[in-house]
Coordinates of C-alpha atoms and ligand atoms in Angstrom, one line a residue:
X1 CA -24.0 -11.8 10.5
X2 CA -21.1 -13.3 12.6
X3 CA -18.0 -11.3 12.7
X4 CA -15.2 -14.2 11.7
X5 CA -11.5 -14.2 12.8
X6 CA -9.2 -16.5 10.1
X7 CA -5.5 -16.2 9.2
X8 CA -3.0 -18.7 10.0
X9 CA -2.1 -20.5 13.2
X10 CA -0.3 -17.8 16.0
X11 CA -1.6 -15.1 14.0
X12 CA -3.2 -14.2 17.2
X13 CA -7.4 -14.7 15.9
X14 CA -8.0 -15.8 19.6
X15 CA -6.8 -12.9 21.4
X16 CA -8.5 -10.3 18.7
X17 CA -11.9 -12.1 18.8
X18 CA -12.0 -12.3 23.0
X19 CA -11.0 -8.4 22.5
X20 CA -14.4 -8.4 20.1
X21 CA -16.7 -10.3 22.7
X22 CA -15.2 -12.3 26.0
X23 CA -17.5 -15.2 24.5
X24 CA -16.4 -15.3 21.1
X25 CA -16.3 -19.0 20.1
X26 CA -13.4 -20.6 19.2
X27 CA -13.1 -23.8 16.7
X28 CA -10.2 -25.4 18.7
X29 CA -11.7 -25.0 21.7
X30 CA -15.1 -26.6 20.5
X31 CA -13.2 -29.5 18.7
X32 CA -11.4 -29.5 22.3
X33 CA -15.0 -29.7 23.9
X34 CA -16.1 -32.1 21.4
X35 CA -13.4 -35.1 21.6
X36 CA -12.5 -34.1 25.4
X37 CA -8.8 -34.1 24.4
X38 CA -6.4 -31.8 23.2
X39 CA -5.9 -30.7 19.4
X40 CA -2.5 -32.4 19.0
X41 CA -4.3 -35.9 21.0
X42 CA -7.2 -35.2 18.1
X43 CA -4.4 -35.3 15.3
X44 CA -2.5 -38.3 16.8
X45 CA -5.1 -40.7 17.9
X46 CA -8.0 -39.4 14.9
X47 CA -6.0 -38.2 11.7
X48 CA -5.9 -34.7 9.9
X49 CA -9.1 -35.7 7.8
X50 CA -11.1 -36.7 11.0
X51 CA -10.1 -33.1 13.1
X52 CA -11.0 -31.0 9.3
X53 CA -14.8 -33.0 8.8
X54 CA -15.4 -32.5 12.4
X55 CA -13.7 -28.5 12.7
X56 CA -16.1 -28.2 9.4
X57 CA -19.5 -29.2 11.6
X58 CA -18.0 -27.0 14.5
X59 CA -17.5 -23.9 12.4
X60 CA -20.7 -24.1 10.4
X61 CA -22.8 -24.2 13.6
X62 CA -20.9 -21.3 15.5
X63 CA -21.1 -19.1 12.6
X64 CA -24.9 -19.9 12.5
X65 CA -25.4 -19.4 16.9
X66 CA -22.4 -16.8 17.4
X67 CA -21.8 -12.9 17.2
X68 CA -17.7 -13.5 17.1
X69 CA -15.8 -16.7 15.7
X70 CA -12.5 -17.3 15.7
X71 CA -11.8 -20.0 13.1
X72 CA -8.3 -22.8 13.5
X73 CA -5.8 -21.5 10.7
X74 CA -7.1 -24.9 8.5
X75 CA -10.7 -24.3 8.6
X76 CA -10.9 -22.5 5.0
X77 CA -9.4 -25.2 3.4
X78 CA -13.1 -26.8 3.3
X79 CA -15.2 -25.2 0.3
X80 CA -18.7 -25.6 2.5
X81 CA -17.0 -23.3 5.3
X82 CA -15.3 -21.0 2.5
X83 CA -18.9 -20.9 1.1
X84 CA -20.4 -20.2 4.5
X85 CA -18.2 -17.6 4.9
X86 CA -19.6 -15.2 2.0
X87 CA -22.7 -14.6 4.3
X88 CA -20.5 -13.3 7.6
X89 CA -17.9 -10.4 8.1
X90 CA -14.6 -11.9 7.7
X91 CA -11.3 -10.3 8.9
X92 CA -8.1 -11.9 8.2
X93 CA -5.2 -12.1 10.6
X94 CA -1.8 -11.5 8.7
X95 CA 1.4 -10.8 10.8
X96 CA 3.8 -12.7 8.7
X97 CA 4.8 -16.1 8.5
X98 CA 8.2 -15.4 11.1
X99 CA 6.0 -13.8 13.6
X100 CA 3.7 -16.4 13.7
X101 CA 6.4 -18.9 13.6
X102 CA 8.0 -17.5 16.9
X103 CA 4.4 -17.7 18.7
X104 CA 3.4 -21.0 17.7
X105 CA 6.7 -23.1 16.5
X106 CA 7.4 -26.1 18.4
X107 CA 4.1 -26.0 20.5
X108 CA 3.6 -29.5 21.6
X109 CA -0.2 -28.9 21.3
X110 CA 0.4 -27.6 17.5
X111 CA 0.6 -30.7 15.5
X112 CA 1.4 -28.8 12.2
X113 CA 3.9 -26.6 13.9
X114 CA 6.6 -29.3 14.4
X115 CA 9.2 -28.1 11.7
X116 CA 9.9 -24.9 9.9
X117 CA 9.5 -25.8 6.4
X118 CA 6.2 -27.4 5.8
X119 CA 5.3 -24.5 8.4
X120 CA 5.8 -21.9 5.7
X121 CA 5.0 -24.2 3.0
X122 CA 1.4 -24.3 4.6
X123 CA 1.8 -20.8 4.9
X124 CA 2.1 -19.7 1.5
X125 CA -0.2 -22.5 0.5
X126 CA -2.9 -21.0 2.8
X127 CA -2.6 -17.5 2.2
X128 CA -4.5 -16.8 -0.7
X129 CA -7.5 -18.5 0.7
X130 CA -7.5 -16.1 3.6
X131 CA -7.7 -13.3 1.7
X132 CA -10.2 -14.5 -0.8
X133 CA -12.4 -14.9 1.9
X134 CA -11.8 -11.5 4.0
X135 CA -13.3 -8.7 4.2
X136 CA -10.8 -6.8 6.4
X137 CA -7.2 -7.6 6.3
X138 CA -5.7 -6.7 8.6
X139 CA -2.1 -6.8 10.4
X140 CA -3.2 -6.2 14.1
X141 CA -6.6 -6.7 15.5
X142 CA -10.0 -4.3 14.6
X143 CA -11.7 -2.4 16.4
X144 CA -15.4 -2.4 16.5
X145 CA -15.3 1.2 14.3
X146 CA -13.2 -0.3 11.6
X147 CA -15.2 -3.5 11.2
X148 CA -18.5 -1.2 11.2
X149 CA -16.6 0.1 7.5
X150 CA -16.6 -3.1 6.0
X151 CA -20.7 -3.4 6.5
X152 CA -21.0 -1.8 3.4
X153 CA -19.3 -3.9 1.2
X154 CA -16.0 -1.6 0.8
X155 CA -12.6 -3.6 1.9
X156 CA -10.8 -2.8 4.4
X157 CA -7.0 -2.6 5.0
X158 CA -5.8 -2.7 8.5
X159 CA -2.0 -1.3 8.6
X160 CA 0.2 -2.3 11.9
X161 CA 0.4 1.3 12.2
X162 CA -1.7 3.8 11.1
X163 CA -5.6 4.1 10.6
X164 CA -8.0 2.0 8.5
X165 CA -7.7 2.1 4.1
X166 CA -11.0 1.8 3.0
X167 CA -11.3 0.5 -0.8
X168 CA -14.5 0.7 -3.5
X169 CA -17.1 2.4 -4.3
X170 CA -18.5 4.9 -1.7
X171 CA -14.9 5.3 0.3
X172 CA -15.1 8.8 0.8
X173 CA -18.6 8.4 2.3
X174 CA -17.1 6.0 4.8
X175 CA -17.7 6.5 8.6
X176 CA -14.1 6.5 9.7
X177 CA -13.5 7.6 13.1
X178 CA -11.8 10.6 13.2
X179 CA -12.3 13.7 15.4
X180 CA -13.3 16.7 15.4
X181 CA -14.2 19.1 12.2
X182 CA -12.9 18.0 8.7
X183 CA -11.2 21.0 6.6
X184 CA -10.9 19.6 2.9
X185 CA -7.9 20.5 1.1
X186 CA -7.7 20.2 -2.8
X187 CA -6.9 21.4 -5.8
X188 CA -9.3 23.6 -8.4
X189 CA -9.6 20.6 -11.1
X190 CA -10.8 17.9 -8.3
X191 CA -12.7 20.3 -6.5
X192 CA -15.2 20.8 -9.9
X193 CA -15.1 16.8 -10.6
X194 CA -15.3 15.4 -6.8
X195 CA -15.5 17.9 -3.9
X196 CA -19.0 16.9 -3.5
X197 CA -18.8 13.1 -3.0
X198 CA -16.9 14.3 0.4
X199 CA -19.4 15.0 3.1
X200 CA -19.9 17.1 6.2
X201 CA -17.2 20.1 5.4
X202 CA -16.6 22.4 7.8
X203 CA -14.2 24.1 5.5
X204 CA -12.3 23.8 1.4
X205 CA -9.1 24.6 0.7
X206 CA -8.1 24.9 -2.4
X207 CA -4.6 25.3 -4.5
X208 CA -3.3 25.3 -8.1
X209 CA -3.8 21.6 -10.0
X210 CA 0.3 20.3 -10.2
X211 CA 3.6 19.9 -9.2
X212 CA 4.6 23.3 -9.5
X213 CA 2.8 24.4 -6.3
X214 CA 4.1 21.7 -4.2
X215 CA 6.2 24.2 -2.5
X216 CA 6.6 26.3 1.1
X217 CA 4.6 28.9 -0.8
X218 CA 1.7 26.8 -0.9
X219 CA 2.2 25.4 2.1
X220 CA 2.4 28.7 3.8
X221 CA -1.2 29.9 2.4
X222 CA -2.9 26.8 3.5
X223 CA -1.7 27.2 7.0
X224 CA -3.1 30.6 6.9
X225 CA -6.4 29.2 5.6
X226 CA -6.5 26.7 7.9
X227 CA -6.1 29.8 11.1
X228 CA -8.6 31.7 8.6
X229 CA -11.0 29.0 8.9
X230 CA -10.6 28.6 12.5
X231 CA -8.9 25.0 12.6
X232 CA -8.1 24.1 15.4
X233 CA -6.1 21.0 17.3
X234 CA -9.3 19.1 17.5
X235 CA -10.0 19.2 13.5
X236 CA -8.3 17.3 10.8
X237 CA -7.5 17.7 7.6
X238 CA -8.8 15.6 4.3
X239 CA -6.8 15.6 1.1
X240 CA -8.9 15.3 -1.7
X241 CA -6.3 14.7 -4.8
X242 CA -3.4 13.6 -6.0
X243 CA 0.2 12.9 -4.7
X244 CA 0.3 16.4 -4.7
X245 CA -2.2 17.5 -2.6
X246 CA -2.2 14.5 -0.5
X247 CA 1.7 15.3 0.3
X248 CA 1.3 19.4 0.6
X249 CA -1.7 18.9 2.8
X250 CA 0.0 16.2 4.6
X251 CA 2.3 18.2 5.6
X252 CA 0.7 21.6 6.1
X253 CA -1.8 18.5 8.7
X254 CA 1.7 17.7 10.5
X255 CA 2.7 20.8 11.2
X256 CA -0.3 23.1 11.8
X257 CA -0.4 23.6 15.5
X258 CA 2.4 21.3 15.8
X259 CA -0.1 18.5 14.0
X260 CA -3.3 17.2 13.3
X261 CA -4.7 14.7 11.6
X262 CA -4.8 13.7 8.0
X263 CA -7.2 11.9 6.3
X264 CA -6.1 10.7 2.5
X265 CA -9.0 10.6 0.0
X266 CA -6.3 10.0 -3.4
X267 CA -7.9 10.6 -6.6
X268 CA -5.6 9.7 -8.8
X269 CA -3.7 6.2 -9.8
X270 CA -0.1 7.3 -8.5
X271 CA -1.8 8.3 -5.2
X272 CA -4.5 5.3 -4.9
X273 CA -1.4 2.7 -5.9
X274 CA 1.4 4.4 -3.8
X275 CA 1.7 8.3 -2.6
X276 CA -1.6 7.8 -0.1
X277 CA -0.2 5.5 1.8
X278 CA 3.3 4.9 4.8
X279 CA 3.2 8.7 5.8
X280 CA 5.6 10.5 4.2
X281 CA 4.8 14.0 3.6
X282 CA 6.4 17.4 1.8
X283 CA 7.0 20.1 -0.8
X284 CA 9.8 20.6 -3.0
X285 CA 12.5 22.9 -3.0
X286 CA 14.2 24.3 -6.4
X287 CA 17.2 22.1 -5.4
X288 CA 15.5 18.7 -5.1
X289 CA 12.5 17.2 -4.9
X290 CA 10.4 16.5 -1.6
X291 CA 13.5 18.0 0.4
X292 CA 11.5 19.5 3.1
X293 CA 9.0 17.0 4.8
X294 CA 7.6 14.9 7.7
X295 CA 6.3 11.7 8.6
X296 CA 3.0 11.7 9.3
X297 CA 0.7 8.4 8.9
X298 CA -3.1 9.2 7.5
X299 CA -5.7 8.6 10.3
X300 CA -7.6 6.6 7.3
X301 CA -7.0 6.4 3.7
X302 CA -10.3 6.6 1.7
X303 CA -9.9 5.1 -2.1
X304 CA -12.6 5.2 -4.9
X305 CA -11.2 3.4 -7.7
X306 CA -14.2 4.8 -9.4
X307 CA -12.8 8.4 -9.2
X308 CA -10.1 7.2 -11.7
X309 CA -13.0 8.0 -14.2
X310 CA -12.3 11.2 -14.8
X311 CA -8.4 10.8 -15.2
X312 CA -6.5 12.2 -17.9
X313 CA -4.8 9.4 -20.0
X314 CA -1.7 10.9 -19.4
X315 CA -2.1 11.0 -16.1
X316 CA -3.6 7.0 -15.7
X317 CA -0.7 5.8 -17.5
X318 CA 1.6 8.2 -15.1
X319 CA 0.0 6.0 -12.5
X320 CA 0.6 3.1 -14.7
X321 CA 4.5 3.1 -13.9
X322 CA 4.3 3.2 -10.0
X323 CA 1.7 -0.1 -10.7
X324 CA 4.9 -1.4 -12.3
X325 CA 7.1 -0.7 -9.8
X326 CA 4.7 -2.1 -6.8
X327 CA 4.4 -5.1 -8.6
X328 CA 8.1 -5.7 -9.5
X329 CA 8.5 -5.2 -5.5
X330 CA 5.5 -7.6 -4.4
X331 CA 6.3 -10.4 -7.5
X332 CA 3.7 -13.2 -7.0
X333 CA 0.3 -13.1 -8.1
X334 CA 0.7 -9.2 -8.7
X335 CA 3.5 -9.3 -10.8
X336 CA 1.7 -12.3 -12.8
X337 CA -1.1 -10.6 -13.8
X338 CA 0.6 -6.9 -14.2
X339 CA 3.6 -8.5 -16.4
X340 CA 1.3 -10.0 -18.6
X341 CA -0.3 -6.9 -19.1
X342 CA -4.0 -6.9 -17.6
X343 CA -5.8 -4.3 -17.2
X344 CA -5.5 -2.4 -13.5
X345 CA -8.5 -2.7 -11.6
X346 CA -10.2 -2.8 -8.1
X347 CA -8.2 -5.5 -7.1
X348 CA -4.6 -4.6 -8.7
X349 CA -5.3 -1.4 -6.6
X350 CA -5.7 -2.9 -3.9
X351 CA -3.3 -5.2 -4.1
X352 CA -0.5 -2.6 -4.7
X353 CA -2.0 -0.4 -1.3
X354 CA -1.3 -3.9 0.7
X355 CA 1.9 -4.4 -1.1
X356 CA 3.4 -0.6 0.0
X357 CA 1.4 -1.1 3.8
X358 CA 3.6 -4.1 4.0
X359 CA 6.6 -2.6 3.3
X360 CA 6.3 0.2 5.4
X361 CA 4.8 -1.9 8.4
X362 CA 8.3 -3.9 8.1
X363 CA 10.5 -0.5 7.9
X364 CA 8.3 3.1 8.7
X365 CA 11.5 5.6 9.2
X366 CA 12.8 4.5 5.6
X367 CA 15.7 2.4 7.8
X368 CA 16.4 -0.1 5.4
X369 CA 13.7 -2.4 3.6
X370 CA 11.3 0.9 2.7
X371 CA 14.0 2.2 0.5
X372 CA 12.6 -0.8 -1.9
X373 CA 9.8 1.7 -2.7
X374 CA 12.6 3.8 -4.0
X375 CA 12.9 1.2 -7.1
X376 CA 13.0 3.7 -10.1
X377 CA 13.1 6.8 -8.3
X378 CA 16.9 7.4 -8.0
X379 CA 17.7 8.1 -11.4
X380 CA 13.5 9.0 -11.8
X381 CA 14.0 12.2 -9.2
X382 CA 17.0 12.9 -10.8
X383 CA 15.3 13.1 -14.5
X384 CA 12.7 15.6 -12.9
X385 CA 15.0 17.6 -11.2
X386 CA 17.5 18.3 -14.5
X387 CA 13.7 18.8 -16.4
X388 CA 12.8 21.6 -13.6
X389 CA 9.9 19.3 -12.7
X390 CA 7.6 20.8 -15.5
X391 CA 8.5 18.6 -18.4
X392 CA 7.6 14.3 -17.1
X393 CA 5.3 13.7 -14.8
X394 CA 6.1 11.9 -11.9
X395 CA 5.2 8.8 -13.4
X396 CA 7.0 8.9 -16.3
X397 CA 10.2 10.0 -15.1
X398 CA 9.9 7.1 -12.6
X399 CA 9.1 4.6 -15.5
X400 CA 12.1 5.4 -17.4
X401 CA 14.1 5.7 -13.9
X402 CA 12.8 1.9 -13.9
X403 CA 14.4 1.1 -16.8
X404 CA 17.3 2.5 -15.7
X405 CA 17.0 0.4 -12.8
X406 CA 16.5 -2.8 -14.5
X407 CA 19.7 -2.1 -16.7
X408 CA 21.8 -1.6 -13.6
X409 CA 20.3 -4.7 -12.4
X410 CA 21.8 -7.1 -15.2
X411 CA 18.1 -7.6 -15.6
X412 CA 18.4 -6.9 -19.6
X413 CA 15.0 -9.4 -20.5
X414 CA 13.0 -8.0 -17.7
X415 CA 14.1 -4.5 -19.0
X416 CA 12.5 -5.2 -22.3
X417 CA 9.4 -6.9 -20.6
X418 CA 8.8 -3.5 -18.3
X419 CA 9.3 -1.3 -21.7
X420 CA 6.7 -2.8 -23.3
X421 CA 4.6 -2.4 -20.7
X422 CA 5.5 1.3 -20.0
X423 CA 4.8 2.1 -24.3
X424 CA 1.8 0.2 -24.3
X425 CA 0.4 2.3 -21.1
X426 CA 1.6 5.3 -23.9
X427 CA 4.5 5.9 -21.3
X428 CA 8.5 7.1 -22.8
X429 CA 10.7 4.7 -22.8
X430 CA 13.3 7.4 -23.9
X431 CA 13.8 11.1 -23.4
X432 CA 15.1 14.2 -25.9
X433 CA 17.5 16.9 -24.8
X434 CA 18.7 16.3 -21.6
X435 CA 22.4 15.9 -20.6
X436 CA 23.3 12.3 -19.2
X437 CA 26.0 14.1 -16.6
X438 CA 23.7 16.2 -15.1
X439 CA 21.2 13.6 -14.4
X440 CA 23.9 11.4 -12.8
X441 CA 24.9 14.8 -10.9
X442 CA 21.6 14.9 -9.9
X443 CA 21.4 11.0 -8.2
X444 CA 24.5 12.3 -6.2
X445 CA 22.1 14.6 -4.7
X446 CA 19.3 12.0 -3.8
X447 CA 17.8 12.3 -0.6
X448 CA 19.2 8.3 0.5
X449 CA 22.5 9.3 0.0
X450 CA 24.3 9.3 3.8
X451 CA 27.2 11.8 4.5
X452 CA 29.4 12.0 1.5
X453 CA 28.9 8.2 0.3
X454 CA 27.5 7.0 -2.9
X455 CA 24.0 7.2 -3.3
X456 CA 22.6 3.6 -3.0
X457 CA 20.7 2.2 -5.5
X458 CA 17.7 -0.2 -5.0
X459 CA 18.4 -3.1 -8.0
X460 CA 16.0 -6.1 -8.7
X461 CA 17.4 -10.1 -9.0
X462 CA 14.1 -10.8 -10.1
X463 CA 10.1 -9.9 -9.4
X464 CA 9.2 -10.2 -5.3
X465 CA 13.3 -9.6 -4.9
X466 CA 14.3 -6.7 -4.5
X467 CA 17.7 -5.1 -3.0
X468 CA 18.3 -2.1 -1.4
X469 CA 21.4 0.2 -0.3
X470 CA 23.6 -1.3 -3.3
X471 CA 26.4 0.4 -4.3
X472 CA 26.6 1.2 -8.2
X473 CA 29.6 2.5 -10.7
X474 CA 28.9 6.3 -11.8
X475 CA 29.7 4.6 -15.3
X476 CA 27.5 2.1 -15.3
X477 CA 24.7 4.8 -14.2
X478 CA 25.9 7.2 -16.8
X479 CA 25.7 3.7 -19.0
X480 CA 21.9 3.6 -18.2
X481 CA 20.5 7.0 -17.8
X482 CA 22.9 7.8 -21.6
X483 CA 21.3 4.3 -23.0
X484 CA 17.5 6.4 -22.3
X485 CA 18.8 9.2 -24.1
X486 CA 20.0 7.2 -27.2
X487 CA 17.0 6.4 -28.9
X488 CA 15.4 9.6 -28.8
X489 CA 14.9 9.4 -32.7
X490 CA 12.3 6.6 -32.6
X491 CA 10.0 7.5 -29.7
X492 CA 11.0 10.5 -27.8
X493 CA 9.5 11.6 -24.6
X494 CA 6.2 14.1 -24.9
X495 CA 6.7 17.2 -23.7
X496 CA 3.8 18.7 -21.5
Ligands
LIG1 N1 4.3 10.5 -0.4 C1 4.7 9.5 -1.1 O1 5.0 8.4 -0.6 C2 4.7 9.7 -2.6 C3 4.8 8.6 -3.4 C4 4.8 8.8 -4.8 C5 4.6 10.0 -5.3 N2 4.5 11.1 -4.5 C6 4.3 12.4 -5.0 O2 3.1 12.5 -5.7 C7 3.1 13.5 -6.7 C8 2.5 13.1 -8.0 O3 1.2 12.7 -7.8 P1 0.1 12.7 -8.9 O4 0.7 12.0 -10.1 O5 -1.1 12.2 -8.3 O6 0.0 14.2 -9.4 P2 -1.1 15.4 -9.1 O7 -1.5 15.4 -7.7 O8 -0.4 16.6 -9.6 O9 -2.3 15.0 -10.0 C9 -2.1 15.0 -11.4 C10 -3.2 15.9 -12.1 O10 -4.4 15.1 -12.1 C11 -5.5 16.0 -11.7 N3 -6.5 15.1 -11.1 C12 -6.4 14.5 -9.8 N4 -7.4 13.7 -9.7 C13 -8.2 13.7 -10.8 C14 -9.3 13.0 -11.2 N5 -9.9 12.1 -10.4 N6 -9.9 13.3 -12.4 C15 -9.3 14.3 -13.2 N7 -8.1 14.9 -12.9 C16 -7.6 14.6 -11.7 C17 -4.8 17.0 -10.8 O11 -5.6 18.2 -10.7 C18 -3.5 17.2 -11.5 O12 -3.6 18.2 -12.5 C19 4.6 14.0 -6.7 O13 4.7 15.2 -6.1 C20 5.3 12.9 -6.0 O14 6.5 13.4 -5.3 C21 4.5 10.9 -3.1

């Protein structure tokens, strides 16, 4: 089995396969060999469909003879080499279309580099390919270790920054490379239904199931567990769980003995879709949600989809909202098959991990585009915070924040798209006995808010656009969060 390097042209393939083995082989470079002339000479003087049936022959015999390929960004356009490429372990290259535009743009030896247009209309034409062929995908090159995890069938995601997300069946059995000791951290109701499936333990931790002990408290006794135990600076921690866990133990992992690492193992659909991933970390105080944290990116996420199993309905279809929100964010091929309603699987899981990695790859500190993740979670936070955190879940506070969102947006058709969705996942669309001033008091308090300005709002102009830092009217949010609170009659909000 060859190990194959593919993504488009300048997304650096030939530097991360000669970091693989100094005598990877290389398609240009054979096609080079082959018609003793440059690539762009082969273009000019032999035509596209010449250099693709010859690059075709090249690849086919170097993945047959060679432990390392690195295939031209055009090669998967053939079906034989697509084909071919089932048999081999295949990680695609994805930096973004700019980055690859400011390597390779212009290059006189790059015939299909010449202008910018058809550049990124190849781009997005090619992209899909890619990653129905890969294994990995990954936005900087592998190391040996993390292409060893995608032996086994399991996909991998490779984040600029941060360790490898490993994805299917068997994840938390995964060989990722991480030091020292493992402490596992959980709560009581996943430790019963999955504590097991996580091997070689040196050490369980384990709090009340729920939001309500997402606090210093908890925090404080795990740290002592943790010097109980005899953790030390050459351990790390894996949290086995939901956003909860995985953002308590998170935390108590960046700040015990000034940090070690985490390893996420997310068990349910708001932590396998979104809370596992970018490195954000905390408790909650009484005053606000998630007001006392860190940033602290898991050494490797590890995501059974097969865990969902076990989840509450209530709890899936809390999950349900933040696949909503992802999607909205990424548009494209996610939003087409989550806006018509399919079914989340596998692949909408992983799909909405890639969308979030992407995200925070472009923006880790929460500068500017991160705050996109935010979509929902303004008026969402605020909803929790007036309910003392007990009454919604997580998800279903953000799925009627989205609303809220979508009304602020002018987006009234998508609004009615999103609640359908949301009642048909058996989500609220509206909520009972709450006071529309205090929730809108409570968005004043939102952790984006800088120095005494309004808090921004992120609004969508339509799926895959997405705006952040905007500026919005307290009427038009009263407007919004009053409009959830109107149709209480017809189908109010359960309470837990
Ligand atoms: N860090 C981030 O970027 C981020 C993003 C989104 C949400 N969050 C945080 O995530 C938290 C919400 O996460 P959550 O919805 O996963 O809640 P949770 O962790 O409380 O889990 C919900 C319930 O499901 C149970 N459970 C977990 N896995 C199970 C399984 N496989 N089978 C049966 N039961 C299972 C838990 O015991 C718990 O009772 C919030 O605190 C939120 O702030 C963080």
């Amino acid at each position: 089995v060859a190990v194959v390097l593919t993504g488009f042209m300048g997304a650096g393939k030939t530097t991360a396969a000669r970091a693989l083995d100094a005598d990877a082989a290389d398609s240009d470079v054979l096609l080079e060999a082959r018609f003793g002339m440059p690539v762009g000479a082969i273009f000019a003087q032999h035509g596209e469909a010449a250099f693709r049936a010859a690059e075709e022959e090249v690849v086919l015999e170097a993945l047959a003879s060679s432990a390392v390929v690195s295939l031209g960004g055009g090669a998967v356009l053939s079906a034989r080499v697509r084909e071919a490429l089932a048999e081999h372990l295949v990680v695609a290259l994805e930096v973004g279309v700019d980055a690859c535009w400011d390597r390779v743009g212009g290059d006189p030896n790059r015939p299909l580099a010449a202008d910018r247009a058809s550049f990124e209309a190849r781009y997005r034409e090619r992209a899909p390919l890619y990653e129905q062929v890969a294994d990995v995908l990954a936005s900087r090159p592998p190391t040996r270790a993390e292409l060893e995890l995608a032996r086994s069938g399991l996909k991998v995601l490779l984040p600029r920054r941060g360790g490898p997300v490993v994805v299917g069946e068997g994840a938390l059995g995964a060989p990722v490379a991480v030091h020292g000791r493992r402490f596992c951290i959980t709560d009581e109701t996943v430790a019963d239904l999955h504590l097991a499936r996580v091997p070689d333990l040196a050490g369980v931790i384990e709090i009340p199931p729920g939001e309500p002990a997402k606090t210093l408290g908890t925090a404080e006794r795990v740290w002592q567990a943790l010097a109980a135990q005899g953790a030390t600076r050459g351990d790390h921690v894996v949290a086995l769980g939901g956003g909860v866990v995985g953002d308590l133990a998170g935390f108590c992992a960046a700040t015990y003995q000034r940090g070690i690492p985490v390893v996420q193992a997310p068990t349910t659909l708001v932590a396998q879709v979104d809370s596992a991933y970018g490195g954000k970390t905390g408790v909650d105080l009484p005053e606000a949600k998630n007001y006392v944290g860190a940033f602290h990116q898991p050494a490797a996420v590890l995501v059974d989809p097969g865990l969902l199993e076990s989840l509450p309905h209530e709890e899936f279809a809390a999950g349900y909202a933040e696949v909503v929100k992802t999607a909205l964010i990424a548009g494209g091929p996610l939003w087409d098959r989550v806006g018509a309603g399919e079914p989340v699987d596998d692949a909408v899981v992983l799909a909405c991990a890639r969308t979030k990695l992407q995200v925070v790859d472009a923006d880790e500190r929460d500068g500017g585009r991160r705050q996109a993740l935010n979509l929902g979670h303004t008026v969402g936070h605020a909803i929790e915070t007036v309910t003392g955190y007990a009454r919604l879940r997580h998800g279903e506070a953000v799925g009627l924040g989205l609303l809220a969102a979508l009304r602020l947006s002018g987006q009234d058709a998508l609004r009615d798209q999103v609640a359908g969705l949301l009642a048909g996942a058996g989500l609220p669309t509206s909520l009972e006995g709450v006071d529309p001033d205090a929730v809108v008091a409570a968005t004043a308090r939102d952790k984006k808010r800088v120095g005494t300005g309004p808090t921004p709002f992120v609004l969508v102009r339509a799926p895959g656009d997405v705006v952040v830092g905007q500026d919005v009217a307290p009427d038009a949010v009263r407007a919004a969060v009053a409009e959830l609170l109107s149709h209480a009659s017809s189908d109010s909000a359960h309470a837990r």
